[in-house]
Amino acid sequence: MGKTDGARFHVGLTPEAVVDAAAELTAESHLFSWSMRDLARRLNVAPSVIYHHIGGKDRLCRRVVERVVARIQMPSPELDWAEWFRVLLYRTGPVVMAYPGVAKWMLMHGPAIPQAMPIITAGMNALREAGLGDGTAFAYSALLNNAMLTISIGDDRLQHEGDGPRDHAAIMAELAAMPNAPEDVRAFERDFLEPSARGGAAAARVRQDYYRYVVDTTIAGLAAQLTARPSP
């Protein structure tokens, strides 16, 4: 009976269904933490069936990233460069955070996926028209890399520690053991670590606020460079 059921399931299995399951596993854990056997169990097939439909883990990771990037909406081309990137990265954050490990994949492999090409073209054009000239590629890389690094650090904390809030709580415990810690350290503990240690909505809010702070600061830095440039 098992072979008959498996055969029917195999016949109905599609590459899209395999990617669906891989994306689900990624959202539940981390792109780099699930295995092909985990995915095969999710689909109730042998791992060889997945290799037949898609290929190995590397290919599946790429397909998951393509799926996530395709969900990012590009801003209006009528916006100035700073607002264009602010809107883009504010939209990108929640989409990518929902699939831990995708940010790390993009940092490791760069923009080598078709779904990213329109975003790169529009972003580079916006920066070039703003006057960044030869610094356009560096500026684009700084904007995207800072955003993805910020997300990736949070993703990796959850992956390696198993519990991000508990890790923040451990840091707080160490600070509490330092009775003479400066007031600035206490403020850092109160405003950043304590909400993160609570987990849930409080931790998610702090993570989102910090992500937006990094985005805004990177944009402000590039704007300051443009302002400081001598007029042609």
Coordinates of C-alpha atoms in Angstrom, one line a residue:
M1 CA 0.0 0.0 0.0
G2 CA 2.9 2.4 0.8
K3 CA 4.3 2.0 -2.7
T4 CA 1.0 2.7 -4.3
D5 CA 0.3 5.8 -2.2
G6 CA 3.8 7.1 -2.8
A7 CA 3.5 6.5 -6.5
R8 CA 0.3 8.5 -6.7
F9 CA 1.9 11.3 -4.6
H10 CA 5.0 11.3 -6.9
V11 CA 2.8 11.6 -10.0
G12 CA 1.1 14.7 -8.6
L13 CA 4.3 16.3 -7.3
T14 CA 5.6 19.4 -9.2
P15 CA 8.7 21.5 -8.9
E16 CA 6.5 24.3 -7.6
A17 CA 5.2 22.1 -4.8
V18 CA 8.7 21.2 -3.8
V19 CA 9.7 24.9 -3.6
D20 CA 6.5 25.6 -1.6
A21 CA 7.6 23.0 0.9
A22 CA 11.1 24.3 1.0
A23 CA 9.9 27.8 1.6
E24 CA 7.6 26.6 4.4
L25 CA 10.6 24.8 6.1
T26 CA 12.7 28.0 5.7
A27 CA 10.0 30.2 7.3
E28 CA 9.7 27.7 10.2
S29 CA 13.5 27.4 10.8
H30 CA 16.3 28.7 8.6
L31 CA 17.3 28.3 4.9
F32 CA 20.6 26.6 6.0
S33 CA 19.2 24.5 8.8
W34 CA 16.8 22.1 7.1
S35 CA 18.1 19.1 5.1
M36 CA 16.9 17.3 2.0
R37 CA 15.7 14.5 4.3
D38 CA 13.6 17.0 6.2
L39 CA 12.1 18.2 3.0
A40 CA 11.5 14.7 1.8
R41 CA 9.7 13.9 5.0
R42 CA 7.6 17.0 4.6
L43 CA 6.6 15.9 1.1
N44 CA 6.3 12.2 2.0
V45 CA 8.7 11.1 -0.7
A46 CA 12.2 9.7 -1.0
P47 CA 15.0 12.3 -1.3
S48 CA 15.7 11.0 -4.8
V49 CA 12.3 12.3 -5.9
I50 CA 13.3 15.8 -5.0
Y51 CA 16.6 15.6 -6.8
H52 CA 14.6 14.4 -9.8
H53 CA 12.3 17.4 -9.8
I54 CA 14.6 20.2 -8.7
G55 CA 18.1 19.1 -7.9
G56 CA 20.2 19.4 -4.8
K57 CA 20.0 21.7 -1.8
D58 CA 21.9 24.5 -3.5
R59 CA 19.4 24.7 -6.3
L60 CA 16.5 24.6 -3.9
C61 CA 17.9 27.4 -1.8
R62 CA 18.2 29.5 -5.0
R63 CA 14.6 28.8 -5.9
V64 CA 13.4 29.8 -2.4
V65 CA 15.4 33.1 -2.6
E66 CA 13.9 33.7 -6.0
R67 CA 10.4 33.2 -4.6
V68 CA 11.1 35.6 -1.7
V69 CA 12.7 38.3 -3.9
A70 CA 9.7 38.1 -6.3
R71 CA 7.5 39.3 -3.5
I72 CA 9.3 42.6 -3.0
Q73 CA 7.5 45.5 -4.6
M74 CA 9.5 48.2 -6.3
P75 CA 8.8 51.8 -5.3
S76 CA 7.5 54.4 -7.7
P77 CA 10.2 55.7 -10.1
E78 CA 8.9 59.2 -9.4
L79 CA 10.5 59.2 -5.9
D80 CA 13.9 60.8 -5.3
W81 CA 16.7 58.3 -4.7
A82 CA 16.6 58.6 -0.9
E83 CA 12.9 58.0 -0.6
W84 CA 13.1 55.3 -3.3
F85 CA 15.6 53.3 -1.3
R86 CA 13.8 53.9 2.0
V87 CA 10.5 52.6 0.6
L88 CA 12.3 49.6 -1.1
L89 CA 14.2 48.6 2.0
Y90 CA 11.3 49.2 4.4
R91 CA 9.3 46.8 2.2
T92 CA 12.1 44.4 1.9
G93 CA 12.8 43.9 5.6
P94 CA 9.6 42.2 6.7
V95 CA 9.5 40.0 3.5
V96 CA 13.1 38.7 4.0
M97 CA 12.8 38.4 7.8
A98 CA 9.9 36.0 7.3
Y99 CA 12.3 33.6 5.7
P100 CA 15.4 33.3 7.9
G101 CA 18.6 32.7 6.0
V102 CA 17.5 34.3 2.8
A103 CA 19.4 37.5 3.7
K104 CA 22.5 35.5 4.3
W105 CA 22.2 33.7 1.0
M106 CA 22.0 37.1 -0.8
L107 CA 25.1 38.3 1.0
M108 CA 27.0 35.2 0.0
H109 CA 25.8 34.9 -3.6
G110 CA 25.0 38.4 -4.6
P111 CA 22.3 39.5 -7.0
A112 CA 22.6 36.6 -9.5
I113 CA 18.9 35.9 -9.8
P114 CA 16.6 37.2 -12.5
Q115 CA 14.0 38.5 -10.0
A116 CA 16.7 41.0 -8.6
M117 CA 17.7 42.5 -12.0
P118 CA 14.9 45.1 -12.2
I119 CA 15.6 46.2 -8.6
I120 CA 19.3 46.6 -9.3
T121 CA 18.8 48.5 -12.5
A122 CA 16.3 50.9 -11.0
G123 CA 18.4 51.4 -7.9
M124 CA 21.6 52.0 -9.8
N125 CA 19.9 54.5 -12.1
A126 CA 18.5 56.4 -9.1
L127 CA 21.9 56.7 -7.5
R128 CA 23.6 57.6 -10.7
E129 CA 21.0 60.4 -11.4
A130 CA 21.5 61.6 -7.8
G131 CA 25.1 62.4 -8.7
L132 CA 27.1 59.5 -7.2
G133 CA 29.0 58.9 -10.4
D134 CA 31.8 56.4 -9.9
G135 CA 30.6 55.7 -6.4
T136 CA 27.2 54.3 -7.6
A137 CA 28.1 50.6 -7.3
F138 CA 29.6 51.1 -3.8
A139 CA 26.6 53.1 -2.7
Y140 CA 24.2 50.5 -3.9
S141 CA 26.2 47.7 -2.2
A142 CA 26.3 49.7 1.1
L143 CA 22.6 50.2 1.1
L144 CA 21.7 46.6 0.3
N145 CA 24.5 44.9 2.3
N146 CA 23.8 46.9 5.5
A147 CA 20.2 46.0 5.3
M148 CA 20.8 42.3 4.6
L149 CA 23.6 42.1 7.2
T150 CA 21.3 43.5 9.9
I151 CA 18.6 40.9 9.0
S152 CA 21.2 38.1 8.8
I153 CA 22.6 38.7 12.2
G154 CA 19.1 38.4 13.7
D155 CA 18.5 35.2 11.7
D156 CA 21.8 33.6 12.7
R157 CA 21.2 34.4 16.4
L158 CA 18.0 32.3 16.3
Q159 CA 19.7 29.6 14.3
H160 CA 22.8 29.2 16.5
E161 CA 21.4 30.0 19.9
G162 CA 18.1 28.3 19.3
D163 CA 16.5 31.1 21.2
G164 CA 17.3 34.7 20.5
P165 CA 15.4 36.1 23.5
R166 CA 17.2 33.8 25.9
D167 CA 20.6 34.9 24.4
H168 CA 19.6 38.6 25.1
A169 CA 18.5 37.6 28.6
A170 CA 22.0 36.0 29.2
I171 CA 23.6 39.3 28.2
M172 CA 21.4 41.2 30.7
A173 CA 22.3 38.8 33.5
E174 CA 26.0 39.4 32.8
L175 CA 25.4 43.2 32.9
A176 CA 23.4 42.9 36.1
A177 CA 26.4 41.2 37.7
M178 CA 28.3 44.5 37.1
P179 CA 26.9 46.9 39.8
N180 CA 29.2 49.7 38.7
A181 CA 28.2 49.6 35.0
P182 CA 27.9 53.1 33.5
E183 CA 24.4 54.7 33.1
D184 CA 24.8 54.5 29.3
V185 CA 25.2 50.7 29.6
R186 CA 22.0 50.6 31.7
A187 CA 20.2 52.6 29.1
F188 CA 21.3 50.2 26.4
E189 CA 20.1 47.4 28.5
R190 CA 16.7 49.1 29.2
D191 CA 16.0 50.3 25.6
F192 CA 17.4 47.5 23.5
L193 CA 18.2 44.3 25.4
E194 CA 15.2 44.2 27.7
P195 CA 12.5 44.3 24.9
S196 CA 14.6 41.7 22.9
A197 CA 14.8 39.4 25.9
R198 CA 11.0 39.5 26.3
G199 CA 10.6 38.0 22.9
G200 CA 7.3 38.0 21.0
A201 CA 5.9 41.3 19.7
A202 CA 8.3 43.4 21.8
A203 CA 11.4 41.7 20.3
A204 CA 9.9 41.9 16.8
R205 CA 9.3 45.6 17.2
V206 CA 12.8 46.3 18.4
R207 CA 14.2 44.3 15.5
Q208 CA 12.1 46.2 13.0
D209 CA 13.0 49.5 14.6
Y210 CA 16.7 48.8 14.6
Y211 CA 16.5 47.6 11.0
R212 CA 14.9 50.8 9.9
Y213 CA 17.4 52.8 11.9
V214 CA 20.3 51.1 10.0
V215 CA 18.5 51.9 6.7
D216 CA 17.9 55.5 7.6
T217 CA 21.5 56.0 8.8
T218 CA 23.0 54.5 5.6
I219 CA 20.8 56.8 3.5
A220 CA 21.7 59.8 5.6
G221 CA 25.4 59.0 5.2
L222 CA 25.1 58.8 1.4
A223 CA 23.1 62.1 1.4
A224 CA 25.8 63.8 3.4
Q225 CA 28.4 62.6 0.8
L226 CA 26.3 64.1 -2.0
T227 CA 26.0 67.4 -0.1
A228 CA 29.7 67.6 0.5
R229 CA 30.6 67.0 -3.1
P230 CA 31.9 70.1 -4.9
S231 CA 29.7 71.5 -7.6
P232 CA 30.8 70.6 -11.1

